[in-house]
PDB file of C-alpha atoms in Angstrom:
ATOM      1  CA  MET A 771     179.611 154.868 154.226  1.00  0.00           C
ATOM      2  CA  LYS A 772     181.546 156.085 151.741  1.00  0.00           C
ATOM      3  CA  THR A 773     184.260 157.804 153.818  1.00  0.00           C
ATOM      4  CA  SER A 774     184.199 154.820 155.723  1.00  0.00           C
ATOM      5  CA  PHE A 775     185.183 153.128 153.537  1.00  0.00           C
ATOM      6  CA  LYS A 776     188.413 155.474 151.766  1.00  0.00           C
ATOM      7  CA  LYS A 777     189.386 155.024 155.343  1.00  0.00           C
ATOM      8  CA  THR A 778     189.531 151.545 154.885  1.00  0.00           C
ATOM      9  CA  LEU A 779     191.042 151.598 151.288  1.00  0.00           C
ATOM     10  CA  LYS A 780     193.540 153.917 153.123  1.00  0.00           C
ATOM     11  CA  THR A 781     194.464 151.313 155.787  1.00  0.00           C
ATOM     12  CA  PHE A 782     194.613 149.092 153.025  1.00  0.00           C
ATOM     13  CA  LYS A 783     197.038 150.785 150.676  1.00  0.00           C
ATOM     14  CA  TYR A 784     199.456 150.316 154.050  1.00  0.00           C
ATOM     15  CA  LEU A 785     199.236 147.238 155.091  1.00  0.00           C
ATOM     16  CA  ALA A 786     199.696 145.498 151.258  1.00  0.00           C
ATOM     17  CA  ILE A 787     202.861 147.188 151.583  1.00  0.00           C
ATOM     18  CA  ILE A 788     203.948 146.289 154.458  1.00  0.00           C
ATOM     19  CA  PHE A 789     202.667 143.060 153.982  1.00  0.00           C
ATOM     20  CA  SER A 790     204.909 143.465 150.803  1.00  0.00           C
ATOM     21  CA  VAL A 791     207.660 144.822 152.094  1.00  0.00           C
ATOM     22  CA  VAL A 792     207.930 141.914 154.727  1.00  0.00           C
ATOM     23  CA  PHE A 793     207.383 138.619 152.435  1.00  0.00           C
ATOM     24  CA  TRP A 794     209.944 139.369 150.417  1.00  0.00           C
ATOM     25  CA  ILE A 795     212.242 140.213 152.888  1.00  0.00           C
ATOM     26  CA  TYR A 796     211.210 137.348 154.186  1.00  0.00           C
ATOM     27  CA  MET A 797     210.870 135.430 151.727  1.00  0.00           C
ATOM     28  CA  ILE A 798     214.998 136.095 150.492  1.00  0.00           C
ATOM     29  CA  TYR A 799     215.377 134.753 154.381  1.00  0.00           C
ATOM     30  CA  ASP A 800     214.389 132.153 153.464  1.00  0.00           C
ATOM     31  CA  ASP A 801     215.754 130.702 150.807  1.00  0.00           C
ATOM     32  CA  TYR A 802     218.953 132.096 151.010  1.00  0.00           C
ATOM     33  CA  ILE A 803     220.180 128.176 151.969  1.00  0.00           C
ATOM     34  CA  PHE A 804     218.867 127.513 148.067  1.00  0.00           C
ATOM     35  CA  ILE A 805     220.735 131.236 146.539  1.00  0.00           C
ATOM     36  CA  GLU A 806     223.962 130.840 148.205  1.00  0.00           C
ATOM     37  CA  LYS A 807     224.199 127.114 146.539  1.00  0.00           C
ATOM     38  CA  TYR A 808     221.421 127.493 143.312  1.00  0.00           C
ATOM     39  CA  GLY A 809     221.888 130.691 142.005  1.00  0.00           C
ATOM     40  CA  LEU A 810     219.284 132.960 141.312  1.00  0.00           C
ATOM     41  CA  ARG A 811     217.377 131.820 138.530  1.00  0.00           C
ATOM     42  CA  LEU A 812     214.695 133.365 136.241  1.00  0.00           C
ATOM     43  CA  GLU A 813     212.613 130.396 137.758  1.00  0.00           C
ATOM     44  CA  TYR A 814     213.104 131.288 141.640  1.00  0.00           C
ATOM     45  CA  ILE A 815     211.819 134.840 141.058  1.00  0.00           C
ATOM     46  CA  GLY A 816     208.913 133.742 139.038  1.00  0.00           C
ATOM     47  CA  GLY A 817     208.012 131.134 141.820  1.00  0.00           C
ATOM     48  CA  TRP A 818     208.179 133.564 144.127  1.00  0.00           C
ATOM     49  CA  PHE A 819     206.291 136.218 142.404  1.00  0.00           C
ATOM     50  CA  LEU A 820     203.432 133.371 141.919  1.00  0.00           C
ATOM     51  CA  TRP A 821     203.358 133.406 145.645  1.00  0.00           C
ATOM     52  CA  TYR A 822     203.881 136.433 146.177  1.00  0.00           C
ATOM     53  CA  PHE A 823     200.090 137.007 144.274  1.00  0.00           C
ATOM     54  CA  VAL A 824     198.645 134.138 145.933  1.00  0.00           C
ATOM     55  CA  TYR A 825     198.913 135.546 149.524  1.00  0.00           C
ATOM     56  CA  LEU A 826     198.839 139.573 148.408  1.00  0.00           C
ATOM     57  CA  LEU A 827     195.501 137.753 146.628  1.00  0.00           C
ATOM     58  CA  GLY A 828     193.936 136.212 150.027  1.00  0.00           C
ATOM     59  CA  PHE A 829     194.865 139.243 152.187  1.00  0.00           C
ATOM     60  CA  SER A 830     193.041 141.257 149.899  1.00  0.00           C
ATOM     61  CA  PHE A 831     189.963 138.758 150.351  1.00  0.00           C
ATOM     62  CA  TYR A 832     189.752 138.829 153.593  1.00  0.00           C
ATOM     63  CA  TYR A 833     190.720 141.974 154.450  1.00  0.00           C
ATOM     64  CA  TRP A 834     187.968 142.913 151.975  1.00  0.00           C
ATOM     65  CA  GLY A 835     185.384 140.557 153.334  1.00  0.00           C
ATOM     66  CA  ILE A 836     185.786 141.223 156.575  1.00  0.00           C
ATOM     67  CA  ALA A 837     186.541 145.403 156.080  1.00  0.00           C
ATOM     68  CA  SER A 838     183.042 145.453 154.301  1.00  0.00           C
ATOM     69  CA  ILE A 839     180.994 143.115 156.582  1.00  0.00           C
ATOM     70  CA  ILE A 840     182.440 145.607 160.345  1.00  0.00           C
ATOM     71  CA  ILE A 841     181.198 148.955 157.781  1.00  0.00           C
ATOM     72  CA  LEU A 842     177.893 147.373 156.795  1.00  0.00           C
ATOM     73  CA  ILE A 843     177.351 146.359 160.708  1.00  0.00           C
ATOM     74  CA  TYR A 844     178.440 149.960 161.861  1.00  0.00           C
ATOM     75  CA  HIS A 845     175.952 151.699 159.389  1.00  0.00           C
ATOM     76  CA  LYS A 846     172.976 149.785 159.283  1.00  0.00           C
ATOM     77  CA  PHE A 847     172.834 148.107 162.755  1.00  0.00           C
ATOM     78  CA  VAL A 848     175.303 150.383 165.305  1.00  0.00           C
ATOM     79  CA  LYS A 849     174.869 153.683 163.824  1.00  0.00           C
ATOM     80  CA  ARG A 850     171.123 153.476 163.341  1.00  0.00           C
ATOM     81  CA  THR A 851     170.226 152.185 167.127  1.00  0.00           C
ATOM     82  CA  LYS A 852     172.258 155.437 168.023  1.00  0.00           C
ATOM     83  CA  ALA A 853     169.768 158.063 166.294  1.00  0.00           C
ATOM     84  CA  SER A 854     167.019 156.116 167.503  1.00  0.00           C
TER      85      SER A 854
END
C-alpha cells in the first residue's frame, strides 16, 4: 500500500503543477479587462492568491479522498480476492 501512495503522491505533484499553471493563465486571461482598465494592484493579486489557495485546497481534498478510497478498496478487496 505504501508504494501505491508514493505513486499517487507523484501524480498529485504533477497535477498540482498543471493546475497551478492553468489557474494563473486563466486568471490573468479572465481579468485582463480589469487589469487594462484599473491597473494591476496589490489587492487584486491578494484576491487571486486567496482564490488559488481555496481551489487548490478543494482540489487536494477531492483528489486525496478519492485516491485513498480507491487504494484502500483495491488493497483490501481486489488484491485479497486475487490472492485467494
